[in-house]
Each structure stands twice: as C-alpha cells, then as structure tokens.
C-alpha cells in the first residue's frame, strides 16, 4: 500500500441501503466489501484527495477504509467530513471523521476539533491539517446519504 485515497459521494434512493450503495457508486467504491479501521495513518504512506476512486481491483474484494457517513430520510440534509494530518517527515498521522444530519460548516468545525483532540493525545509534531466535506439536501420521500472515505491502497481477495 503506497497511497490512501480520499473519496466522497452523495446520492438519494428509495431505501436507506440503496442510498448508501448509490453514494458508494458516486465515490467509485460500490463494488467492494468495505472493512472499517480506526483512524491511524501509517508512516511513509501518501494521502491523496481524488474525489472518485480509480479502479482498485476486482469486484467483490476487500477495501480497508475509514468512513464518515450520514443518511437521512427527506426532507433534510446530511453532511460528512474527514480530516487528516501527518506528523513531520512523512511519519504516522491521524484521520478523524464526523457525519450527521446537519450543515457542512458544522461537520467541518467538529471534525477539526476532534482531530486537534487526537493530536493532543500523541507526542508527534503534526503538520497542517486537511479536510474533505460532502453535503447533500434530502428531498421528501427519499433517503439521502453523504460520505467521505479514506481508502487504504487497493483491494485484496476476501477469501
């Protein structure tokens, strides 16, 4: 694994799961089995915000991710934010995620507060922080999901 890609998407559909699947498709990762991990960035790994994932391998394989995701039944709004920061000289780093039925400014503020708290727990000298935010309005009668994912490397066989 040499790159962690930040991808994001939003979508609406008639069910909660269908809106999540469609948001994954918007981010380019709908054909993988996602395995969530906590939020530590390994040393010497690049982090790149790409928006939509490139081809990461065969369908059905496993992708390791950190996920910020919110779903609501319309009318309403959903926002997801993922913030990250590395320690100096490409050392380890942190991801923090926040997602809720709120506006994008709120989740951005909260995720940066969380990241700062996580940085305070560690004896690392952190560099500047970055943040990706996804927001969507939910229309009446449908479910809407917004998500931001940190995708670790490429897919791996699941069995």
XYZ file of N, CA, C and O in Angstrom:
636
model
N 0.849 -1.172 0.000
C 0.000 0.000 0.000
C 0.895 1.235 0.000
O 1.707 1.409 0.882
N 0.732 2.069 -0.998
C 1.545 3.270 -1.038
C 0.715 4.537 -1.008
O 1.247 5.606 -0.783
N -0.600 4.421 -1.222
C -1.451 5.606 -1.248
C -2.771 5.338 -0.545
O -3.386 4.299 -0.749
N -3.187 6.292 0.281
C -4.534 6.309 0.822
C -5.274 7.383 0.046
O -4.832 8.540 0.004
N -6.382 6.999 -0.590
C -7.148 7.931 -1.410
C -8.380 8.403 -0.650
O -9.114 7.591 -0.075
N -8.621 9.705 -0.677
C -9.823 10.287 -0.087
C -10.852 10.402 -1.194
O -10.628 11.088 -2.197
N -11.992 9.691 -1.021
C -13.070 9.714 -2.000
C -14.341 10.169 -1.305
O -14.470 10.050 -0.084
N -15.287 10.683 -2.083
C -16.519 11.155 -1.480
C -17.665 11.066 -2.465
O -17.449 11.046 -3.675
N -18.891 10.986 -1.905
C -20.063 10.908 -2.755
C -21.335 11.139 -1.975
O -21.355 11.050 -0.749
N -22.400 11.436 -2.718
C -23.740 11.604 -2.169
C -24.731 11.035 -3.161
O -24.499 11.086 -4.376
N -25.847 10.528 -2.645
C -26.885 10.015 -3.536
C -28.189 9.848 -2.765
O -28.192 9.718 -1.541
N -29.266 9.813 -3.526
C -30.602 9.572 -2.983
C -31.190 8.335 -3.636
O -30.887 8.024 -4.794
N -32.051 7.631 -2.883
C -32.690 6.419 -3.375
C -33.909 6.120 -2.498
O -34.092 6.745 -1.446
N -34.725 5.123 -2.887
C -35.961 4.871 -2.141
C -35.770 4.187 -0.779
O -36.691 4.201 0.033
N -34.595 3.590 -0.517
C -34.344 2.977 0.787
C -33.005 3.471 1.331
O -32.157 3.966 0.580
N -32.827 3.286 2.624
C -31.592 3.706 3.284
C -30.376 3.000 2.684
O -29.371 3.626 2.351
N -30.449 1.672 2.520
C -29.331 0.909 1.974
C -29.067 1.274 0.509
O -27.912 1.362 0.090
N -30.130 1.488 -0.242
C -29.943 1.862 -1.657
C -29.269 3.227 -1.773
O -28.444 3.433 -2.672
N -29.569 4.158 -0.873
C -28.910 5.470 -0.938
C -27.438 5.347 -0.567
O -26.584 6.019 -1.158
N -27.123 4.464 0.384
C -25.728 4.219 0.750
C -24.973 3.599 -0.426
O -23.875 4.047 -0.784
N -25.554 2.594 -1.054
C -24.932 1.948 -2.204
C -24.709 2.951 -3.337
O -23.642 2.979 -3.957
N -25.691 3.801 -3.580
C -25.563 4.807 -4.642
C -24.500 5.852 -4.298
O -23.777 6.325 -5.181
N -24.369 6.216 -3.015
C -23.313 7.152 -2.615
C -21.936 6.504 -2.786
O -20.979 7.165 -3.209
N -21.836 5.206 -2.476
C -20.584 4.486 -2.731
C -20.259 4.498 -4.223
O -19.098 4.668 -4.613
N -21.282 4.333 -5.065
C -21.074 4.390 -6.519
C -20.601 5.770 -6.940
O -19.707 5.899 -7.791
N -21.146 6.808 -6.336
C -20.718 8.178 -6.647
C -19.244 8.379 -6.295
O -18.533 9.124 -6.962
N -18.785 7.668 -5.253
C -17.382 7.754 -4.828
C -16.489 6.757 -5.575
O -15.266 6.797 -5.437
N -17.099 5.827 -6.332
C -16.334 4.866 -7.119
C -15.924 3.598 -6.392
O -15.037 2.884 -6.848
N -16.577 3.283 -5.261
C -16.184 2.098 -4.483
C -17.354 1.157 -4.202
O -17.317 0.380 -3.256
N -18.364 1.172 -5.047
C -19.578 0.377 -4.831
C -19.394 -1.120 -5.016
O -20.228 -1.904 -4.568
N -18.338 -1.545 -5.669
C -18.166 -2.964 -5.982
C -17.214 -3.694 -5.045
O -16.722 -4.766 -5.380
N -16.953 -3.112 -3.870
C -16.011 -3.703 -2.930
C -16.688 -3.953 -1.592
O -17.682 -3.324 -1.246
N -16.119 -4.857 -0.817
C -16.526 -5.090 0.557
C -15.649 -4.226 1.454
O -14.431 -4.413 1.489
N -16.274 -3.284 2.139
C -15.523 -2.324 2.946
C -15.272 -2.872 4.345
O -16.177 -3.395 4.992
N -14.033 -2.728 4.798
C -13.645 -3.131 6.141
C -13.148 -1.875 6.857
O -12.141 -1.276 6.461
N -13.874 -1.472 7.877
C -13.551 -0.241 8.595
C -12.420 -0.462 9.588
O -12.347 -1.499 10.253
N -11.535 0.515 9.661
C -10.458 0.524 10.641
C -10.519 1.834 11.413
O -11.179 2.785 10.998
N -9.801 1.877 12.538
C -9.711 3.139 13.261
C -8.856 4.102 12.449
O -8.615 3.842 11.272
N -8.401 5.132 13.011
C -8.010 6.278 12.212
C -6.530 6.625 12.207
O -6.168 7.794 12.154
N -5.642 5.647 12.214
C -4.218 5.942 12.207
C -3.660 5.763 10.794
O -3.904 4.757 10.141
N -2.928 6.762 10.339
C -2.277 6.722 9.030
C -0.878 6.144 9.238
O -0.098 6.680 10.029
N -0.544 5.065 8.529
C 0.813 4.520 8.664
C 1.871 5.493 8.150
O 1.604 6.310 7.258
N 3.079 5.401 8.687
C 4.191 6.240 8.225
C 4.509 5.917 6.768
O 4.299 4.800 6.295
N 5.015 6.915 6.066
C 5.524 6.789 4.695
C 4.463 6.439 3.663
O 4.784 5.986 2.575
N 3.189 6.631 3.980
C 2.103 6.383 3.030
C 1.549 7.730 2.580
O 1.286 8.602 3.405
N 1.378 7.900 1.268
C 0.820 9.135 0.739
C -0.687 9.183 0.970
O -1.367 8.155 0.913
N -1.224 10.388 1.222
C -2.661 10.617 1.311
C -3.013 11.595 0.197
O -2.439 12.683 0.118
N -3.960 11.194 -0.651
C -4.296 11.976 -1.839
C -5.813 12.100 -1.964
O -6.520 11.089 -2.015
N -6.329 13.329 -1.994
C -7.759 13.560 -2.210
C -8.040 13.446 -3.703
O -7.527 14.234 -4.491
N -8.836 12.432 -4.087
C -9.103 12.182 -5.504
C -10.562 12.377 -5.884
O -10.891 12.397 -7.068
N -11.468 12.480 -4.913
C -12.886 12.657 -5.219
C -13.561 11.339 -5.548
O -14.369 10.834 -4.793
N -13.221 10.760 -6.702
C -13.765 9.472 -7.131
C -12.609 8.491 -7.270
O -11.586 8.815 -7.875
N -12.791 7.298 -6.745
C -11.726 6.296 -6.762
C -11.459 5.796 -8.175
O -12.387 5.620 -8.963
N -10.206 5.536 -8.489
C -9.883 4.842 -9.738
C -10.226 3.353 -9.572
O -10.691 2.932 -8.504
N -9.952 2.558 -10.583
C -10.113 1.112 -10.473
C -9.141 0.606 -9.413
O -7.930 0.791 -9.534
N -9.673 -0.022 -8.367
C -8.842 -0.507 -7.265
C -8.756 -2.019 -7.214
O -8.289 -2.577 -6.225
N -9.192 -2.704 -8.264
C -9.102 -4.152 -8.310
C -10.432 -4.797 -8.622
O -11.430 -4.118 -8.853
N -10.461 -6.140 -8.621
C -11.661 -6.887 -8.989
C -12.830 -6.661 -8.032
O -12.650 -6.480 -6.824
N -14.028 -6.700 -8.578
C -15.252 -6.576 -7.774
C -15.306 -7.695 -6.742
O -14.842 -8.810 -6.970
N -15.859 -7.372 -5.579
C -16.045 -8.348 -4.522
C -14.890 -8.463 -3.555
O -15.004 -9.146 -2.536
N -13.784 -7.807 -3.871
C -12.642 -7.875 -2.960
C -12.820 -6.904 -1.798
O -13.739 -6.092 -1.767
N -11.901 -6.984 -0.843
C -11.939 -6.182 0.379
C -11.174 -4.871 0.187
O -10.088 -4.858 -0.385
N -11.759 -3.780 0.685
C -11.070 -2.489 0.771
C -11.059 -2.061 2.228
O -12.094 -2.088 2.897
N -9.913 -1.645 2.709
C -9.784 -1.122 4.063
C -10.070 0.373 4.009
O -9.504 1.087 3.172
N -10.963 0.847 4.897
C -11.393 2.243 4.845
C -11.574 2.832 6.242
O -11.817 2.122 7.212
N -11.471 4.158 6.305
C -12.016 4.960 7.396
C -13.195 5.678 6.770
O -13.069 6.260 5.686
N -14.359 5.639 7.417
C -15.585 6.133 6.787
C -16.316 7.144 7.652
O -16.554 6.917 8.831
N -16.685 8.264 7.030
C -17.628 9.225 7.602
C -18.885 9.129 6.751
O -18.826 9.337 5.539
N -20.031 8.797 7.368
C -21.255 8.579 6.587
C -22.469 9.001 7.381
O -22.591 8.687 8.566
N -23.387 9.702 6.718
C -24.663 10.067 7.321
C -25.764 9.823 6.305
O -25.592 10.094 5.109
N -26.902 9.317 6.789
C -28.075 9.077 5.956
C -29.284 9.666 6.652
O -29.413 9.577 7.877
N -30.191 10.253 5.864
C -31.432 10.772 6.406
C -32.572 10.499 5.445
O -32.353 10.331 4.243
N -33.780 10.465 6.002
C -34.991 10.403 5.192
C -35.444 11.842 4.981
O -35.580 12.601 5.943
N -35.640 12.225 3.721
C -36.001 13.601 3.407
C -37.391 13.966 3.889
O -38.220 13.086 4.127
N -37.637 15.252 4.101
C -36.719 16.348 3.790
C -35.679 16.551 4.897
O -35.923 16.241 6.048
N -34.529 17.041 4.494
C -33.457 17.297 5.441
C -32.138 17.497 4.729
O -32.100 17.755 3.521
N -31.069 17.357 5.482
C -29.732 17.492 4.918
C -28.785 16.556 5.655
O -29.028 16.206 6.809
N -27.726 16.140 4.964
C -26.696 15.303 5.569
C -25.331 15.815 5.146
O -25.150 16.303 4.025
N -24.390 15.703 6.068
C -23.019 16.124 5.792
C -22.063 15.113 6.417
O -22.333 14.570 7.491
N -20.947 14.893 5.731
C -19.895 14.021 6.231
C -18.566 14.733 6.036
O -18.362 15.406 5.025
N -17.679 14.594 7.007
C -16.361 15.230 6.928
C -15.300 14.268 7.417
O -15.503 13.521 8.381
N -14.166 14.310 6.744
C -12.998 13.528 7.126
C -11.815 14.482 7.140
O -11.557 15.165 6.146
N -11.127 14.560 8.276
C -9.955 15.425 8.403
C -8.741 14.553 8.658
O -8.849 13.461 9.217
N -7.584 15.046 8.234
C -6.362 14.281 8.452
C -5.171 15.209 8.614
O -5.171 16.343 8.156
N -4.159 14.661 9.287
C -2.913 15.381 9.500
C -1.811 14.352 9.693
O -2.034 13.298 10.294
N -0.645 14.680 9.188
C 0.525 13.797 9.296
C 1.523 14.398 10.260
O 1.626 15.606 10.405
N 2.304 13.525 10.865
C 3.431 14.015 11.637
C 4.547 14.383 10.658
O 4.511 14.010 9.484
N 5.494 15.119 11.130
C 6.564 15.632 10.268
C 7.328 14.497 9.591
O 7.378 13.369 10.102
N 7.918 14.808 8.442
C 8.771 13.869 7.702
C 8.066 12.569 7.335
O 8.646 11.487 7.459
N 6.801 12.666 6.915
C 6.025 11.507 6.443
C 5.886 10.427 7.506
O 5.808 9.241 7.211
N 5.857 10.856 8.752
C 5.625 9.908 9.839
C 4.159 9.531 9.904
O 3.385 9.843 9.001
N 3.743 8.861 10.971
C 2.340 8.457 11.094
C 1.431 9.678 11.209
O 1.893 10.788 11.466
N 0.156 9.452 11.045
C -0.815 10.538 11.129
C -2.156 10.027 11.610
O -2.300 8.869 12.004
N -3.142 10.910 11.543
C -4.486 10.607 12.044
C -5.548 11.015 11.046
O -5.424 12.043 10.365
N -6.611 10.234 10.995
C -7.876 10.623 10.388
C -8.881 10.821 11.507
O -8.845 10.093 12.510
N -9.778 11.767 11.353
C -10.941 11.896 12.222
C -12.146 12.094 11.320
O -12.039 12.722 10.266
N -13.291 11.547 11.740
C -14.477 11.627 10.923
C -15.674 12.092 11.744
O -15.782 11.782 12.931
N -16.554 12.848 11.080
C -17.810 13.301 11.666
C -18.850 13.263 10.564
O -18.566 13.673 9.430
N -20.044 12.780 10.869
C -21.146 12.773 9.915
C -22.445 12.920 10.694
O -22.601 12.344 11.774
N -23.373 13.713 10.127
C -24.601 13.989 10.866
C -25.636 14.620 9.943
O -25.322 15.012 8.822
N -26.840 14.759 10.452
C -27.917 15.442 9.739
C -27.807 16.935 10.029
O -28.601 17.502 10.783
N -26.812 17.571 9.432
C -26.517 18.973 9.702
C -25.852 19.600 8.486
O -25.693 18.955 7.457
N -25.445 20.839 8.637
C -24.834 21.560 7.513
C -23.337 21.278 7.424
O -22.715 20.810 8.377
N -22.736 21.577 6.272
C -21.319 21.256 6.084
C -20.372 22.038 6.995
O -19.335 21.507 7.394
N -20.727 23.282 7.337
C -19.857 24.053 8.233
C -19.769 23.403 9.614
O -18.710 23.394 10.242
N -20.886 22.858 10.086
C -20.919 22.217 11.404
C -20.003 20.993 11.439
O -19.190 20.849 12.355
N -20.121 20.095 10.448
C -19.280 18.897 10.485
C -17.811 19.247 10.284
O -16.932 18.617 10.883
N -17.530 20.261 9.468
C -16.128 20.657 9.281
C -15.537 21.177 10.588
O -14.421 20.803 10.971
N -16.275 22.017 11.276
C -15.807 22.549 12.560
C -15.588 21.412 13.564
O -14.542 21.334 14.218
N -16.557 20.506 13.668
C -16.474 19.409 14.635
C -15.346 18.435 14.315
O -14.661 17.949 15.217
N -15.139 18.135 13.032
C -14.084 17.170 12.694
C -12.704 17.757 12.966
O -11.800 17.047 13.404
N -12.534 19.046 12.747
C -11.244 19.677 13.038
C -11.001 19.755 14.542
O -9.858 19.590 14.997
N -12.062 19.967 15.341
C -11.930 19.916 16.796
C -11.513 18.518 17.259
O -10.647 18.366 18.123
N -12.129 17.496 16.674
C -11.782 16.117 17.022
C -10.350 15.783 16.655
O -9.629 15.143 17.427
N -9.935 16.206 15.466
C -8.566 15.960 15.028
C -7.572 16.627 15.984
O -6.577 16.013 16.378
N -7.861 17.848 16.380
C -6.975 18.549 17.322
C -6.892 17.796 18.646
O -5.814 17.679 19.241
N -8.018 17.260 19.109
C -8.008 16.488 20.355
C -7.164 15.218 20.202
O -6.401 14.853 21.108
N -7.265 14.560 19.057
C -6.453 13.373 18.799
C -4.975 13.694 18.719
O -4.126 12.919 19.189
N -4.661 14.833 18.134
C -3.262 15.258 18.061
C -2.706 15.517 19.453
O -1.549 15.187 19.741
N -3.529 16.088 20.324
C -3.089 16.370 21.700
C -2.759 15.105 22.479
O -1.995 15.146 23.447
N -3.329 13.973 22.084
C -3.075 12.712 22.779
C -1.729 12.089 22.410
O -1.295 11.136 23.048
N -1.104 12.607 21.362
C 0.114 11.980 20.843
C 1.311 12.918 20.962
O 1.169 14.127 20.899
N 2.477 12.327 21.048
C 3.719 13.089 21.157
C 4.357 13.300 19.795
O 5.572 13.221 19.655
N 3.548 13.528 18.773
C 4.047 13.733 17.413
C 3.941 15.215 17.073
O 3.005 15.896 17.490
N 4.881 15.693 16.282
C 4.812 17.066 15.762
C 4.026 17.010 14.463
O 4.519 16.507 13.456
N 2.786 17.494 14.484
C 1.914 17.402 13.318
C 2.114 18.562 12.352
O 2.400 19.688 12.756
N 1.935 18.251 11.071
C 1.934 19.272 10.027
C 0.513 19.791 9.856
O -0.379 19.436 10.624
N 0.278 20.608 8.844
C -1.044 21.180 8.598
C -2.111 20.106 8.417
O -1.829 19.005 7.947
N -3.332 20.455 8.747
C -4.472 19.556 8.599
C -5.168 19.800 7.270
O -5.134 20.904 6.734
N -5.809 18.752 6.777
C -6.646 18.839 5.574
C -8.015 18.290 5.920
O -8.160 17.487 6.845
N -9.023 18.693 5.153
C -10.382 18.209 5.402
C -11.128 18.079 4.082
O -10.936 18.880 3.171
N -11.951 17.032 3.987
C -12.859 16.839 2.853
C -14.273 16.760 3.415
O -14.510 16.055 4.405
N -15.200 17.490 2.798
C -16.589 17.550 3.265
C -17.518 17.214 2.106
O -17.328 17.709 0.988
N -18.522 16.404 2.387
C -19.570 16.076 1.411
C -20.909 16.431 2.039
O -21.161 16.113 3.208
N -21.786 17.089 1.269
C -23.076 17.549 1.779
C -24.139 17.335 0.717
O -23.867 17.477 -0.480
N -25.346 17.021 1.165
C -26.450 16.871 0.228
C -27.770 17.201 0.913
O -27.943 16.939 2.101
N -28.679 17.759 0.124
C -30.048 18.007 0.570
C -30.872 16.767 0.260
O -30.752 16.196 -0.820
N -31.708 16.367 1.194
C -32.588 15.212 1.015
C -33.983 15.702 0.670
O -34.586 16.446 1.437
N -34.483 15.263 -0.446
C -35.830 15.628 -0.885
C -36.862 14.765 -0.152
O -36.561 13.645 0.269
N -38.086 15.252 -0.004
C -39.124 14.463 0.661
C -39.343 13.115 -0.039
O -39.286 13.017 -1.267
N -39.545 12.082 0.766
C -39.887 10.773 0.233
C -38.726 9.901 -0.193
O -38.954 8.795 -0.695
N -37.497 10.352 -0.019
C -36.339 9.535 -0.371
C -35.311 9.587 0.758
O -35.338 10.488 1.599
N -34.412 8.624 0.745
C -33.274 8.632 1.655
C -32.076 9.228 0.921
O -31.903 9.014 -0.278
N -31.245 9.946 1.654
C -30.037 10.540 1.073
C -28.864 10.247 1.986
O -28.968 10.383 3.211
N -27.752 9.843 1.370
C -26.517 9.546 2.085
C -25.397 10.416 1.536
O -25.272 10.570 0.320
N -24.594 10.971 2.429
C -23.336 11.634 2.074
C -22.222 10.907 2.814
O -22.390 10.527 3.979
N -21.091 10.726 2.127
C -19.976 10.017 2.753
C -18.640 10.520 2.236
O -18.541 11.066 1.139
N -17.632 10.350 3.082
C -16.237 10.581 2.731
C -15.470 9.385 3.273
O -15.658 8.991 4.432
N -14.627 8.801 2.426
C -13.858 7.617 2.810
C -12.376 7.845 2.585
O -11.985 8.458 1.586
N -11.572 7.308 3.476
C -10.132 7.163 3.247
C -9.933 5.708 2.865
O -10.193 4.812 3.669
N -9.516 5.467 1.631
C -9.377 4.110 1.106
C -7.901 3.738 1.114
O -7.087 4.345 0.407
N -7.558 2.727 1.899
C -6.167 2.300 2.066
C -5.763 1.375 0.923
O -6.217 0.233 0.843
N -4.908 1.840 0.023
C -4.341 1.010 -1.020
C -5.345 0.523 -2.042
O -6.277 1.235 -2.402
N -5.153 -0.708 -2.489
C -6.037 -1.333 -3.466
C -6.736 -2.513 -2.823
O -6.418 -2.898 -1.699
N -7.693 -3.089 -3.547
C -8.466 -4.196 -2.996
C -7.595 -5.445 -2.827
O -6.562 -5.592 -3.485
N -8.062 -6.313 -1.931
C -7.387 -7.583 -1.645
C -8.422 -8.681 -1.665
O -9.583 -8.462 -1.294
N -8.047 -9.902 -2.042
C -9.002 -11.013 -2.004
C -9.596 -11.162 -0.610
O -8.895 -11.018 0.390
N -10.873 -11.476 -0.564
C -11.558 -11.603 0.713
C -11.529 -13.046 1.217
O -11.703 -13.300 2.394
N -11.332 -13.989 0.319
C -11.218 -15.391 0.743
C -10.293 -16.144 -0.192
O -9.855 -15.670 -1.177
